[in-house]
Structure formats: structure tokens, C-alpha cells
Short mmCIF file of C-alpha atoms in Angstrom, two decimals:
data_model
loop_
_atom_site.label_atom_id
_atom_site.label_comp_id
_atom_site.label_asym_id
_atom_site.label_seq_id
_atom_site.Cartn_x
_atom_site.Cartn_y
_atom_site.Cartn_z
CA MET V 264 173.11 112.43 84.44
CA ASP V 265 173.60 112.35 80.66
CA THR V 266 176.60 110.04 80.78
CA THR V 267 177.38 106.60 79.43
CA LEU V 268 176.71 103.40 81.30
CA VAL V 269 180.43 102.84 81.82
CA ASP V 270 180.75 106.25 83.45
CA GLU V 271 177.86 105.46 85.77
CA ILE V 272 179.03 102.00 86.91
CA PRO V 273 182.53 101.97 88.40
CA ASP V 274 181.81 98.95 90.63
CA VAL V 275 179.01 97.15 92.41
CA SER V 276 180.34 97.29 95.93
CA TYR V 277 177.86 99.79 97.32
CA LEU V 278 175.06 97.24 96.94
CA GLU V 279 176.77 94.61 99.05
CA ILE V 280 176.59 93.25 102.55
CA PHE V 281 179.92 91.42 102.40
CA ASN V 282 180.46 88.71 104.98
CA LEU V 283 183.84 87.32 103.96
CA LYS V 284 187.39 88.11 104.95
CA THR V 285 189.96 88.55 102.19
CA ASN V 286 193.66 89.25 102.21
CA THR V 287 193.98 90.53 98.65
CA GLY V 288 192.83 94.12 98.92
CA SER V 289 189.09 93.52 98.80
CA THR V 290 186.95 96.11 97.07
CA HIS V 291 183.77 94.91 98.74
CA ALA V 292 181.49 96.97 100.94
CA THR V 293 179.32 96.12 103.92
CA GLY V 294 175.94 97.11 105.27
CA ASN V 295 173.86 97.18 102.07
CA GLU V 296 171.11 95.14 100.43
CA LEU V 297 172.85 92.34 98.53
CA TYR V 298 174.17 89.74 100.96
CA ILE V 299 177.33 87.89 99.95
CA GLY V 300 178.41 85.12 102.27
CA LYS V 301 180.50 81.99 102.58
CA LEU V 302 179.71 78.45 101.58
CA GLY V 303 177.76 76.35 104.05
CA TYR V 304 179.49 73.22 102.82
CA ILE V 305 183.10 72.82 101.71
CA SER V 306 183.97 69.81 99.57
CA PRO V 307 186.97 67.85 100.88
CA ILE V 308 188.31 67.96 97.31
CA GLN V 309 188.94 71.68 97.74
CA GLN V 310 192.12 71.18 99.77
CA TYR V 311 193.68 68.96 97.10
CA LEU V 312 192.87 71.51 94.43
CA PHE V 313 194.33 74.46 96.33
CA ASP V 314 197.44 72.41 97.12
CA THR V 315 197.71 72.00 93.35
CA PHE V 316 197.57 75.76 92.86
CA LYS V 317 200.25 76.25 95.49
CA GLU V 318 202.38 73.55 93.91
CA ASN V 319 202.25 75.42 90.58
CA ASP V 320 202.68 78.95 92.00
CA ILE V 321 199.19 79.99 90.89
CA PRO V 322 197.77 83.00 92.80
CA THR V 323 194.73 82.31 94.98
CA GLY V 324 192.38 84.62 96.88
CA ASP V 325 189.66 87.06 95.92
CA VAL V 326 189.44 86.67 92.13
CA SER V 327 187.55 89.95 91.84
CA VAL V 328 190.77 91.70 92.84
CA LEU V 329 193.58 89.43 91.64
CA PRO V 330 194.57 90.12 88.02
CA GLY V 331 195.14 87.57 85.27
CA ARG V 332 195.28 83.87 86.06
CA ALA V 333 193.94 83.29 89.57
CA PHE V 334 191.68 80.94 91.53
CA GLY V 335 189.69 81.36 94.70
CA TYR V 336 186.67 80.53 96.80
CA PRO V 337 183.19 81.26 95.46
CA ASP V 338 181.31 84.29 96.76
CA VAL V 339 177.67 83.26 97.09
CA ASN V 340 174.36 85.04 97.62
CA ILE V 341 173.45 82.71 100.48
CA LYS V 342 172.35 83.86 103.90
CA ASN V 343 171.86 81.37 106.74
CA GLY V 344 171.94 78.52 104.25
CA GLU V 345 169.24 80.00 102.00
CA ARG V 346 169.47 81.79 98.68
CA TRP V 347 169.57 85.58 99.04
CA GLY V 348 168.73 86.80 95.57
CA THR V 349 167.38 90.02 94.16
CA TYR V 350 163.87 89.31 95.41
CA GLN V 351 165.02 88.99 99.03
CA ALA V 352 167.42 91.92 98.72
CA PHE V 353 165.36 94.48 96.82
CA ILE V 354 161.70 93.48 96.36
CA LYS V 355 160.61 91.77 99.56
CA PRO V 356 161.54 94.75 101.80
CA ILE V 357 159.28 97.10 99.78
CA LEU V 358 156.22 94.90 99.20
CA HIS V 359 154.25 97.15 101.55
CA ARG V 360 154.52 100.20 99.27
CA GLU V 361 151.11 101.32 98.02
CA LYS V 362 152.43 102.28 94.57
CA LEU V 363 153.95 98.86 93.94
CA THR V 364 151.73 96.26 92.29
CA ILE V 365 153.11 92.85 91.34
CA SER V 366 150.98 90.68 89.07
CA LEU V 367 151.92 87.00 89.28
CA PHE V 368 151.30 84.45 86.51
CA SER V 369 151.29 87.30 83.98
CA ASP V 370 152.99 87.59 80.59
CA VAL V 371 153.25 90.87 78.72
CA VAL V 372 152.41 90.14 75.09
CA LYS V 373 152.60 93.56 73.40
CA ILE V 374 153.76 97.13 73.86
CA TYR V 375 151.45 99.69 72.24
CA LEU V 376 152.65 102.82 70.47
CA ASN V 377 150.56 105.93 69.78
CA ASN V 378 148.60 105.62 66.56
CA LYS V 379 149.67 108.88 64.94
CA SER V 380 153.45 108.64 64.77
CA ASN V 381 154.44 105.37 66.50
CA THR V 382 157.05 107.34 68.42
CA ARG V 383 155.76 106.96 71.98
CA ALA V 384 154.97 103.91 74.11
CA ILE V 385 151.52 104.33 75.65
CA GLY V 386 150.76 100.98 77.32
CA VAL V 387 151.03 97.21 77.39
CA THR V 388 148.77 94.19 77.14
CA TYR V 389 149.46 91.32 79.51
CA ARG V 390 147.86 87.90 79.71
CA LYS V 391 146.89 86.32 83.02
CA HIS V 392 145.04 83.01 83.38
CA GLY V 393 143.94 83.18 79.75
CA VAL V 394 142.56 86.73 79.96
CA ASN V 395 144.15 89.81 78.33
CA TYR V 396 144.43 93.07 80.27
CA PHE V 397 145.56 96.51 79.06
CA VAL V 398 147.54 98.93 81.24
CA SER V 399 148.20 102.48 80.05
CA ALA V 400 151.42 104.35 80.74
CA LYS V 401 151.67 108.06 81.50
CA LYS V 402 155.42 108.44 81.94
CA GLU V 403 157.59 105.47 80.97
CA ILE V 404 157.46 101.74 80.35
CA ILE V 405 160.45 99.84 81.73
CA LEU V 406 161.12 96.53 80.01
CA SER V 407 163.20 94.07 82.06
CA ALA V 408 162.26 90.71 80.58
CA GLY V 409 165.80 89.43 79.99
CA VAL V 410 168.06 88.63 77.07
CA VAL V 411 165.46 86.48 75.29
CA ASP V 412 162.06 87.91 76.21
CA SER V 413 162.97 91.60 75.96
CA PRO V 414 163.82 91.39 72.24
CA LYS V 415 160.92 88.98 71.72
CA LEU V 416 158.46 91.50 73.15
CA LEU V 417 159.89 94.37 71.10
CA LEU V 418 159.60 92.29 67.94
CA LEU V 419 156.03 91.26 68.75
CA SER V 420 155.26 94.97 69.15
CA GLY V 421 156.55 95.88 65.69
CA ILE V 422 159.94 97.18 66.82
CA GLY V 423 162.79 95.48 64.97
CA PRO V 424 164.22 94.62 61.53
CA LYS V 425 161.66 95.40 58.83
CA ASN V 426 162.15 92.29 56.67
CA HIS V 427 162.04 89.91 59.62
CA LEU V 428 158.85 91.41 61.05
CA GLU V 429 157.13 91.22 57.70
CA SER V 430 158.22 87.59 57.30
CA VAL V 431 156.21 86.58 60.39
CA GLY V 432 153.21 88.76 59.63
CA ILE V 433 153.91 91.67 61.97
CA LYS V 434 153.55 95.26 60.73
CA PRO V 435 156.89 97.06 61.19
CA LEU V 436 156.46 100.27 63.17
CA VAL V 437 160.01 101.16 64.23
CA TYR V 438 163.09 99.86 62.40
CA LEU V 439 165.82 98.85 64.86
CA PRO V 440 168.33 95.94 64.92
CA VAL V 441 166.52 94.13 67.77
CA GLY V 442 167.81 90.61 68.34
CA LYS V 443 171.05 91.16 66.46
CA SER V 444 174.51 91.26 68.06
CA TYR V 445 173.37 88.58 70.53
CA PHE V 446 176.34 87.17 72.42
CA SER V 447 176.44 84.03 74.55
CA GLN V 448 179.47 82.46 76.18
CA PRO V 449 179.93 78.77 75.23
CA TYR V 450 180.72 76.50 78.13
CA LEU V 451 180.93 72.80 78.93
CA GLY V 452 181.80 70.36 81.69
CA LEU V 453 184.69 67.96 82.17
CA LYS V 454 184.09 64.91 84.35
CA PHE V 455 187.02 63.84 86.54
CA GLN V 456 187.11 60.66 88.60
CA ILE V 457 188.84 60.08 91.94
CA ASN V 458 189.54 57.02 94.11
CA GLU V 459 188.34 58.47 97.43
CA SER V 460 184.80 58.96 98.79
CA LEU V 461 185.08 62.76 98.82
CA SER V 462 182.37 63.92 96.43
CA ILE V 463 178.61 64.18 96.76
CA LEU V 464 176.57 61.26 95.42
CA SER V 465 172.82 61.61 95.71
CA ASN V 466 172.14 57.99 96.66
CA ARG V 467 174.84 58.06 99.32
CA ASP V 468 174.96 61.63 100.60
CA LEU V 469 171.69 63.46 99.86
CA THR V 470 169.78 61.45 102.43
CA ASP V 471 166.98 62.16 104.88
CA HIS V 472 169.60 62.59 107.58
CA ALA V 473 171.47 65.17 105.48
CA PHE V 474 168.25 67.09 104.86
CA LEU V 475 167.36 67.07 108.58
CA LYS V 476 170.83 68.42 109.32
CA TYR V 477 170.25 71.22 106.84
CA TYR V 478 166.77 71.87 108.20
CA ALA V 479 168.15 72.13 111.75
CA ASN V 480 171.18 74.37 111.20
CA ARG V 481 171.22 75.30 107.47
CA LYS V 482 174.56 73.54 106.98
CA GLY V 483 175.75 70.68 104.79
CA SER V 484 175.53 69.80 101.12
CA PHE V 485 171.98 71.14 100.75
CA SER V 486 173.23 74.64 101.60
CA THR V 487 175.59 75.05 98.63
CA PRO V 488 174.61 75.23 94.94
CA PHE V 489 176.11 72.32 92.98
CA THR V 490 178.48 71.80 95.96
CA ARG V 491 180.73 74.34 94.20
CA PHE V 492 184.06 74.72 95.97
CA ALA V 493 186.29 76.85 93.73
CA ILE V 494 186.25 79.26 90.80
CA GLY V 495 188.98 80.80 88.72
CA PHE V 496 190.15 82.56 85.58
CA ASN V 497 192.87 82.00 83.03
CA SER V 498 194.34 84.80 80.97
CA GLU V 499 197.06 83.30 78.80
CA THR V 500 196.61 80.26 76.62
CA LYS V 501 198.30 78.87 73.52
CA SER V 502 196.05 80.78 71.14
CA THR V 503 195.69 84.01 73.10
CA LYS V 504 198.70 85.65 74.73
CA THR V 505 197.05 88.35 76.79
CA ASN V 506 196.55 89.59 80.32
CA SER V 507 192.83 89.86 79.68
CA ARG V 508 190.91 87.02 81.28
CA ASN V 509 189.38 84.80 78.64
CA ILE V 510 188.58 81.50 80.38
CA TYR V 511 186.27 80.99 83.37
CA TYR V 512 186.42 77.88 85.59
CA ALA V 513 184.07 76.49 88.22
CA PHE V 514 184.69 73.35 90.27
CA ASP V 515 181.75 71.31 91.59
CA GLY V 516 182.13 68.48 94.08
CA VAL V 517 179.50 66.20 92.55
CA GLY V 518 180.28 62.64 91.57
CA GLY V 519 178.88 60.60 88.73
CA ASP V 520 175.22 61.16 89.51
CA VAL V 521 172.87 61.12 86.59
CA SER V 522 169.22 60.26 86.31
CA ASP V 523 168.34 56.59 86.15
CA SER V 524 165.68 57.56 83.65
CA HIS V 525 167.04 57.75 80.10
CA ALA V 526 163.92 59.57 78.93
CA LEU V 527 164.22 62.26 81.61
CA PHE V 528 167.95 62.70 80.99
CA SER V 529 167.51 63.00 77.23
CA LYS V 530 164.68 65.52 77.65
CA ASP V 531 166.70 67.71 80.02
CA THR V 532 169.86 67.69 77.89
CA ASN V 533 168.45 67.29 74.38
CA PHE V 534 171.15 64.68 73.69
CA LYS V 535 170.79 62.16 70.92
CA PRO V 536 169.71 58.61 71.84
CA GLY V 537 172.59 56.49 73.06
CA ILE V 538 174.65 59.30 74.63
CA TYR V 539 173.39 58.46 78.11
CA GLU V 540 174.13 54.74 77.92
CA LYS V 541 177.57 55.11 76.34
CA TYR V 542 179.02 58.08 78.20
CA TYR V 543 177.14 58.91 81.40
CA LYS V 544 175.71 55.68 82.75
CA PRO V 545 179.17 54.07 83.30
CA LEU V 546 180.02 57.00 85.61
CA ALA V 547 176.90 56.68 87.75
CA ASN V 548 177.48 56.45 91.51
CA LYS V 549 181.25 56.88 91.17
CA ASP V 550 183.18 59.56 93.05
CA GLY V 551 184.59 62.47 91.15
CA PHE V 552 184.13 66.16 90.45
CA LEU V 553 183.08 68.40 87.62
CA VAL V 554 185.08 71.23 86.09
CA GLU V 555 182.95 73.68 84.14
CA LEU V 556 184.67 76.16 81.88
CA GLY V 557 183.67 78.78 79.39
CA CYS V 558 185.14 81.25 76.93
CA ILE V 559 184.56 84.82 78.15
CA ASP V 560 185.58 87.21 75.39
CA VAL V 561 183.70 85.50 72.57
CA LYS V 562 183.81 86.96 69.07
CA SER V 563 180.97 84.95 67.50
CA SER V 564 177.60 86.68 67.62
CA GLY V 565 174.15 85.27 66.98
CA VAL V 566 170.54 86.35 66.67
CA ILE V 567 167.17 86.06 68.41
CA ARG V 568 164.24 85.91 66.03
CA LEU V 569 160.53 85.18 66.11
CA VAL V 570 159.31 81.92 64.61
CA THR V 571 155.68 83.05 64.49
CA ASN V 572 153.69 86.10 65.59
CA ASN V 573 152.06 84.12 68.41
CA PRO V 574 153.32 85.42 71.81
CA GLN V 575 152.96 81.90 73.25
CA ASP V 576 155.49 80.41 70.82
CA PRO V 577 159.17 80.38 71.84
CA PRO V 578 161.57 82.42 69.71
CA LEU V 579 164.52 81.13 67.72
CA ILE V 580 167.72 81.50 69.74
CA ASP V 581 170.83 81.05 67.62
CA PRO V 582 174.10 81.90 69.44
CA ASN V 583 176.05 80.97 66.27
CA PHE V 584 178.77 79.40 68.43
CA PHE V 585 182.25 79.11 66.92
CA SER V 586 181.48 80.98 63.70
CA ILE V 587 184.71 82.83 64.57
CA PRO V 588 187.43 80.11 64.88
CA THR V 589 189.31 81.83 67.72
CA ASP V 590 186.40 81.03 70.07
CA MET V 591 186.98 77.31 69.49
CA ASP V 592 190.73 77.75 70.00
CA CYS V 593 190.07 79.58 73.26
CA LEU V 594 187.90 76.79 74.67
CA ILE V 595 190.28 74.03 73.57
CA ASP V 596 193.18 75.86 75.21
CA GLY V 597 191.18 76.14 78.41
CA ILE V 598 190.48 72.40 78.43
CA VAL V 599 194.10 71.42 77.69
CA TYR V 600 195.36 73.68 80.48
CA ILE V 601 193.08 72.43 83.25
CA VAL V 602 193.37 68.73 82.30
CA ASP V 603 197.16 68.99 82.32
CA LEU V 604 197.14 70.87 85.63
CA ILE V 605 194.95 68.31 87.42
CA GLU V 606 196.41 65.13 85.95
CA ASN V 607 200.05 66.14 86.49
CA SER V 608 199.98 67.64 89.98
CA LYS V 609 201.23 65.70 92.97
CA ALA V 610 198.36 66.89 95.13
CA MET V 611 195.56 65.73 92.83
CA GLN V 612 197.28 62.44 92.15
CA GLU V 613 197.00 61.61 95.83
CA ILE V 614 193.35 60.92 95.04
CA ASP V 615 194.08 59.66 91.50
CA ALA V 616 192.22 62.53 89.88
CA HIS V 617 191.89 61.88 86.17
CA LEU V 618 189.61 62.74 83.30
CA SER V 619 187.01 60.12 82.49
CA ARG V 620 188.66 57.81 79.97
CA ILE V 621 185.46 57.12 78.07
CA ALA V 622 185.55 58.72 74.63
CA PHE V 623 182.53 60.85 73.91
CA PRO V 624 180.18 59.17 71.39
CA GLY V 625 180.96 60.38 67.90
CA CYS V 626 184.60 61.11 68.78
CA GLU V 627 185.81 57.51 69.21
CA ASN V 628 187.89 57.58 66.02
CA LEU V 629 189.80 60.70 67.08
CA LYS V 630 192.95 60.56 69.19
CA PHE V 631 191.83 60.91 72.81
CA LYS V 632 192.57 64.36 74.24
CA SER V 633 193.95 65.68 70.93
CA ARG V 634 192.81 69.08 69.71
CA SER V 635 190.65 67.44 67.05
CA TYR V 636 189.04 65.26 69.75
CA TRP V 637 188.31 68.29 71.90
CA GLU V 638 186.78 70.15 68.97
CA GLY V 639 184.39 67.26 68.38
CA TYR V 640 183.65 67.08 72.11
CA ILE V 641 182.94 70.81 72.27
CA ARG V 642 180.69 70.87 69.21
CA GLN V 643 178.50 68.15 70.73
CA LEU V 644 178.55 69.08 74.39
CA SER V 645 178.88 72.86 74.72
CA GLY V 646 175.94 75.02 75.68
CA SER V 647 175.06 78.41 77.13
CA PRO V 648 175.46 79.08 80.88
CA ASP V 649 172.80 81.80 80.93
CA SER V 650 175.54 84.40 80.51
CA SER V 651 174.06 85.99 77.41
CA ILE V 652 173.92 89.69 76.54
CA SER V 653 173.40 92.35 73.88
CA SER V 654 170.16 91.32 72.12
CA CYS V 655 168.92 94.91 72.71
CA ARG V 656 172.35 96.42 72.49
CA MET V 657 173.20 99.80 73.99
CA GLY V 658 175.09 102.20 71.70
CA ASP V 659 177.37 105.11 72.48
CA GLY V 660 176.15 107.42 69.72
CA SER V 661 179.15 106.80 67.50
CA GLU V 662 178.94 105.95 63.80
CA ASN V 663 180.20 102.42 64.53
CA SER V 664 177.31 101.67 66.88
CA LYS V 665 174.48 102.93 64.67
CA THR V 666 174.03 99.63 62.83
CA THR V 667 173.84 97.54 66.04
CA ALA V 668 172.36 99.85 68.71
CA VAL V 669 168.79 99.53 69.96
CA LEU V 670 169.22 101.78 73.02
CA ASP V 671 171.04 104.97 73.91
CA PRO V 672 173.44 105.15 76.90
CA LEU V 673 170.51 105.89 79.24
CA PHE V 674 168.69 102.65 78.33
CA ARG V 675 166.17 104.52 76.15
CA ASP V 676 164.80 102.95 72.98
CA LEU V 677 166.31 104.86 70.06
CA GLY V 678 163.05 104.86 68.13
CA VAL V 679 160.38 105.10 70.81
CA GLN V 680 159.93 107.72 73.53
CA GLY V 681 158.83 106.60 76.98
CA LEU V 682 160.38 103.13 76.63
CA ARG V 683 163.53 101.80 78.28
CA VAL V 684 165.09 98.35 78.36
CA ILE V 685 167.03 97.72 81.55
CA ASP V 686 168.44 94.19 81.77
CA ALA V 687 171.35 92.13 80.43
CA SER V 688 170.03 92.43 76.87
CA SER V 689 171.22 96.05 76.85
CA MET V 690 174.78 95.20 77.90
CA PRO V 691 177.14 96.00 74.99
CA LEU V 692 180.22 94.24 76.37
CA ILE V 693 180.65 90.82 77.95
CA ALA V 694 181.50 90.81 81.65
CA THR V 695 184.36 88.75 83.06
CA GLY V 696 182.41 85.87 84.52
CA THR V 697 178.64 85.90 84.75
CA PRO V 698 176.74 89.17 84.10
CA MET V 699 174.63 88.92 87.26
CA ALA V 700 176.37 91.66 89.24
CA MET V 701 176.43 94.05 86.30
CA THR V 702 172.75 93.38 85.61
CA ILE V 703 171.85 94.23 89.21
CA MET V 704 173.93 97.38 88.98
CA MET V 705 172.21 98.38 85.75
CA GLY V 706 168.88 98.09 87.56
CA GLU V 707 170.20 100.34 90.31
CA ILE V 708 171.62 102.91 87.91
CA GLY V 709 168.52 102.74 85.72
CA SER V 710 166.36 103.52 88.74
CA GLU V 711 168.51 106.54 89.54
CA LEU V 712 168.28 107.77 85.94
CA ILE V 713 164.48 107.50 85.98
CA LEU V 714 164.08 109.21 89.33
CA ASP V 715 166.52 111.94 88.32
CA LYS V 716 164.66 112.62 85.06
CA TRP V 717 161.23 113.00 86.63
CA GLU V 718 162.53 114.94 89.61
CA ARG V 719 164.16 117.46 87.26
CA GLU V 720 161.08 117.71 85.05
CA GLY V 721 158.88 118.13 88.11
CA LYS V 722 161.02 121.01 89.37
CA SER V 723 161.03 122.69 85.98
CA GLY V 724 157.27 122.39 85.63
CA THR V 725 157.48 120.22 82.53
CA LYS V 726 154.24 118.40 81.88
CA ASN V 727 154.57 114.65 82.33
CA SER V 728 153.65 113.06 79.05
CA SER V 729 155.08 109.67 79.30
CA THR V 730 154.96 106.10 82.44
CA PHE V 731 156.84 104.07 84.84
CA ILE V 732 154.95 100.82 85.37
CA ASN V 733 155.89 98.82 88.44
#
């Protein structure tokens, strides 16, 4: 199976139990582990939005099939009103296996390499309830700690850029560009107001009665994340004339609900003092909806670095947003498009849908809704939607990838035998939308690669000299 990741992953459909009907040539499968179902609650705002799409001849349906600009209904990993994630789909059914050990409340703090050549991973130390434990590895160590913690652990173990490791007091053992080429998709939210009681307000709608309804039949607003009612993609904007999708949209049926506690709100968002009172508090308990959008094909890349050599300290995460100007242009174009679509459609004006007319603090002196206003808005309000990749980048063996690659196409560390990184940090290219499905598929393909390797070596009589730690 010595092929590239792209060769190994044509689609993710064979993992699915698909429970939705589509009329757009669905590529989904049925009867497998990962349940994909329909929303348990549909916001009444959805009908107005889809009437808007129809009014403007915008394709709707299964956005995983429709090309270019298109909008549709969210596919959700929810079964009987409850989240059906990777634990329920893949781990829970095999908890009985004798060879599977799961250690809760445990943090791996270091990967150990053999003392002679530092070319093979031989074990890990993990910390549980204040006590360190060492586990040796006979075959392979599989690192799946995510986009932030996978590079952090490699760096703590002496695998990474030489100068950086020395700067935090760690002896460099293997020189690789760990933490470089880190990509994250900038996104933000736009708050629209309406004149009808159609959205979800916590004080009005998330009541004891609503919870009892959910508890009884797993229906209602508690059964749907963020009361999301639509998603979509845009492919052609003012700055980018292309058929490649470059803007992602999500529509949430939540009104102007924010915490009554300024301290809690500021802590959660890391906003400067005064933002809450000036911009969010006037919207509290008012009906509306949220449009979230993000730039997909970002060009700006950042880094993940250690601040200290203490495993308990968080790393520095710098996405370096908008260092390439086209990323800013892309996001501004996405905002201008969706605001114009909503505010100028007959359907949405039936409920007086309009962008909040409060200027964001710090942008009051800029012309409202101008490109300069939106740039100021974006620079203050944008963040990362947990759609980050590439901090332990996979290479293809070419000359161009040598300066950025940490892994080979089979997820193997380029400088250490018996060590693989299988998670979104290895993904070399950004997925259209969130990388969740691709990450699950990489886990599936990685498992097949591991099993195939040791099955072949077992048949050939090769002595096992390296570990797979569950």
C-alpha cells in the first residue's frame, strides 16, 4: 500500500450510515459506523432563507454533490436526538477488546527515542493524577493528539527546528519543520435582526418545558447544535473568479442571546473591555439569526511554537491571519455577498431581516458596510473555527515538499522510525468545509496501513522491532 494519501482516500462514504434522502445524485452510503441524520429541530427562518435562494436562482440540495455556489440542509452526526461522534461510532463498540486499554485523565508529555542514534521511537511518558508513567513500544507509536498537541509533543521530545528547541532549553534530536506551515481558516459571525419571533432565545425558548420535551422524544431546540438550519458555499466573488469553493457559510437560528455577565463574556471571547456593552448588550433578547462564514482556501500560514519546555504550559499558536492580502479580500467579498443577498431579497424582507446597525467598536469612524469598515470588523472579530491543519505536514517526496514536510505519505515521521502522526495536523491541503470527515478517513486509512504493514512482515518472518500503543 505504498501510495499517497490522496490515492488512498477517494471519499468517505463507506464509513457512513446515511439517513437522509437527496435528489442531487448523493454519493453517500448506508449501513456503516458513522451515523449521519437529519435535524431534530428546524428553525422557521429556514423557509424564508430557501425562498431567497429560489428567488435568486441559487442551487440548493446536497452541497457535497452540487458544484460551485450552492446551499443546503446540514448533515449532522446526531442519532435519536443525541450526538453520534467518533466515540459512539468507533470506540464504544470495541471497549470489550482485551488488547484495548484507554487511560482517562492522562497526558502524554514526552516521546522517547533510542539513546544510540535517536532514530527509533521506543516509548512514551504520560502523566496521570500528578504521577508519571512510562510505557514502552515494541512496534509503533501512533500520535493522534490534534493540530496543536501533536506538534507540541514532538517539540517537547526534541523533534523539530533546531534553533527553536535550543531557545526553550530542549536538546534537538531530530531536525524537522514541526509546527511550520500551520494553516487555519479565519471565520466570523454576522448578526442579523428580524421582526418576528422565529429564533431561539434562551430566556424565552430554552425552558424547562422545552427540556422535558427533548427528554421525552429527543426533539426540539435541544436536539440541534446551535439551532443550525442551513449551510452553503460560494465560489465566485469580486476578488476571486473561480469555480473552486472559497467561502463557507453556516446559518444559526439563535437570537441576540449573550451572557448577562460581562466578566464571563469577556473571558470566553477575550474581547477588550467595553465591547460587550457597546455591541452585544443592545442585541440581547431580540430575535434574529447568525450567519457564520469563513475563507476556505487560505494562503496565509502560521506557526505553533513552545513558550517553555514545561509540558503543562500552553504553546504559542499564531495563525498569522491575513499576512497574504487575498485572504482578507476573500472574507470581505463573502460578507458583501451574503449581506446583499439577505437585505435585498423579497423573502427575507417579509421578516425585515437586516444586519445589526450598530457599528463595531473601533470602526465607528469608517463608512458602515464599506470595505474599509469590514476590514476593521474582521481584524477585531475573526477567529479560528477549529478547522486547522498542517502543523505536522505530510510531504509527497518531491523537492518542493522537503522544506515543509514532517511526515511521508504513509503518516510516518521522516526522521524517526516507529512513529506515525495520524490526525488533522498531517493534512497538507485544506478541505472544503471542516476537516472532520477527512480526519476520520485518515484514521481509517492509517489503521489499514498499520495492519497491512505488520501482516506482511509477519508473513515474511521479519522480526518485529518497533509498537502500536492503543
